[in-house]
Amino acid sequence: MASFDITDPNSFLKEQMMETLRLVMDPELHINIIDLGLVYGIEIEAPKKRVKVEMTLSSSYCPMGESIVSAVKNCIEGHYEGYEATVDLVWEPVWSYDSITDEGKRLLGL
Amino acid sequence: MSGIKQSPGLYKIVVTHYVAAAFCFLVLSVMMLFSVKAFTGHYFHPQILAITHMAALGWGTMIILGASYQLIPVVLETELYSEKLAWISFALFVPGLITLVYSFWVFVPGIHMQCGAILLLLAVLVFTVNVYLTAKKKKQETIQEDFIFSACICLCLTVALGVALVFNFTVSIFPQDQLHFLKLHAHMGLIGWFLLMLIGVSSKLVPMFLVSSYQNTKLLTYSYYLIVGALLYFLVDSYLYGLSLRTYLIFAIGAAGLTCYFIFILKCLRSRLRKHIDLPMMNSFLSFILLKIATLTVPFIIYFHLKNNPVTIRFSMIYGEFMLMGWITALILGQTFKTLPFIVWVKHYEHLTGKFKTPMPADLFADNLLKAQTVSYLIFCLTFMPGCYLLFLPLIYIGIAALMVTAMLYLSNIFIVLFHKTITYGKL
């Protein structure tokens, strides 16, 4: 799960983007990718209007992987005009069930 | 960048197999309607042979081949080696199937039956080469890979033995009678092909669909060696000596392997994050129960066979019905609506997700039709199998009528998914 540095001038925008990414749902679980703990962090290059989302998938060859990645890019570019988004898929740390937020667990009925 | 990219070519291959299998399922139910009396006799009967091959090849194998092109890359975590080989396999498989099933139905064991069998053998060989070359691209070995590849080898051996049996009708190849080899042919197909393949694929998909935290594959390893060991032991022992008291031991080894797989599924179920179990998954769990029932009939087959009691034939029929029309059919009826909506959803919505509110994969099929399909299928199970055991024709008729309804509902729902029109519910 991403953390925010208050001294970072982009921290507010990062947090806003994280909130926006709650609109991206896992098509099988019907839970947003933030509460699933799939997004590890966001880097913003404000002058160039570039956003890099560092995230993972629940399995390295998740059949819905392409769709989720494409949804993340569409979501950022659709909500932040002029911004270009890229997604960096990482496998370290490996996603586990502990990555799910409390809200995610509540939504899953745990 | 990782993740399986679905190409339009792959989509066409997979969907073509699903549609062909759904039509075969409907044809199968019609064939059964015209063969009601045959279900009360011996399994070595032209119509039963035609029905069995339509069920095993046109329905079960066809859909497994189609789903494999989509799922094997997921399970083996690499891309499919060749789409062209997949089409070649399909082009050989369909005429082979039609010719073989028709030849069995009218029972003319000549050139047509032989050509059909050879076409089917070529089709499964091409499929196996494709799977092998797909798996070769991958570095890390998993137990699922062992299951899948062993299943493909068994499929080739099953069909090869089938070809030999077809030729044996006209040219004397085997010294023993046809029934002796039919047992080996059937078990190589049911256990070697279907069971190994379905365990291999489901052991990856069930935890994925349930979002289960159970990751240990030790039970699957035990399951693999016990089932493969039992199968090999059965093939050799049964070939040399026929059924004997040792067959009980072989059954116990195989049953232990199956139990390991069931425990694995149970552990996945208990540790699942997704508490709600949807209807397609319920169908899949029903299939596991039917597999258990099929397994429980085996000691009776052995017992009555050793006592030279003809009841063994009735138990053998029941066993085959529970395996093909029970376990495999229930699994397909459920898993189709877990896999096909995803495949179609990706095609329609991948570029729209994140921009617009879109339907989810589970919204692509008609839930009511699936509920009706499940009910009619349950009626089939509760009437057809007891009807065959009790040799009670009205129950068999009711069962087959219910199966025809199931097939029609299934086919309709497949078309609902395939003809889905892209819709959005406004911007996100």
PDB file of C-alpha atoms in Angstrom, chain B residues 25-26 28-30 32 325 329 333 376-377 379-381 384 397-409:
ATOM      1  CA  PHE B  25     -24.295 -31.447 -26.404  1.00  0.00           C
ATOM      2  CA  LEU B  26     -27.688 -30.812 -28.003  1.00  0.00           C
ATOM      3  CA  LEU B  28     -26.016 -35.848 -27.836  1.00  0.00           C
ATOM      4  CA  SER B  29     -29.265 -35.337 -25.935  1.00  0.00           C
ATOM      5  CA  VAL B  30     -31.262 -36.025 -29.138  1.00  0.00           C
ATOM      6  CA  MET B  32     -29.993 -40.306 -26.243  1.00  0.00           C
ATOM      7  CA  MET B 325     -22.938 -37.155 -18.038  1.00  0.00           C
ATOM      8  CA  THR B 329     -21.014 -32.427 -17.820  1.00  0.00           C
ATOM      9  CA  LEU B 333     -22.077 -26.533 -17.441  1.00  0.00           C
ATOM     10  CA  SER B 376     -33.201 -29.146 -15.352  1.00  0.00           C
ATOM     11  CA  TYR B 377     -29.761 -30.712 -15.072  1.00  0.00           C
ATOM     12  CA  ILE B 379     -33.744 -33.340 -12.660  1.00  0.00           C
ATOM     13  CA  PHE B 380     -31.705 -35.235 -15.261  1.00  0.00           C
ATOM     14  CA  CYS B 381     -29.314 -36.549 -12.596  1.00  0.00           C
ATOM     15  CA  PHE B 384     -31.780 -40.683 -15.574  1.00  0.00           C
ATOM     16  CA  TYR B 397     -37.396 -40.639 -20.647  1.00  0.00           C
ATOM     17  CA  ILE B 398     -37.926 -37.887 -18.054  1.00  0.00           C
ATOM     18  CA  GLY B 399     -34.178 -37.667 -17.534  1.00  0.00           C
ATOM     19  CA  ILE B 400     -33.408 -37.337 -21.232  1.00  0.00           C
ATOM     20  CA  ALA B 401     -36.164 -34.751 -21.695  1.00  0.00           C
ATOM     21  CA  ALA B 402     -34.594 -32.750 -18.839  1.00  0.00           C
ATOM     22  CA  LEU B 403     -31.187 -33.111 -20.492  1.00  0.00           C
ATOM     23  CA  MET B 404     -32.569 -31.780 -23.771  1.00  0.00           C
ATOM     24  CA  VAL B 405     -33.971 -28.760 -21.921  1.00  0.00           C
ATOM     25  CA  THR B 406     -30.570 -28.323 -20.233  1.00  0.00           C
ATOM     26  CA  ALA B 407     -28.804 -28.437 -23.618  1.00  0.00           C
ATOM     27  CA  MET B 408     -31.198 -25.902 -25.154  1.00  0.00           C
ATOM     28  CA  LEU B 409     -30.869 -23.510 -22.212  1.00  0.00           C
TER      29      LEU B 409
END
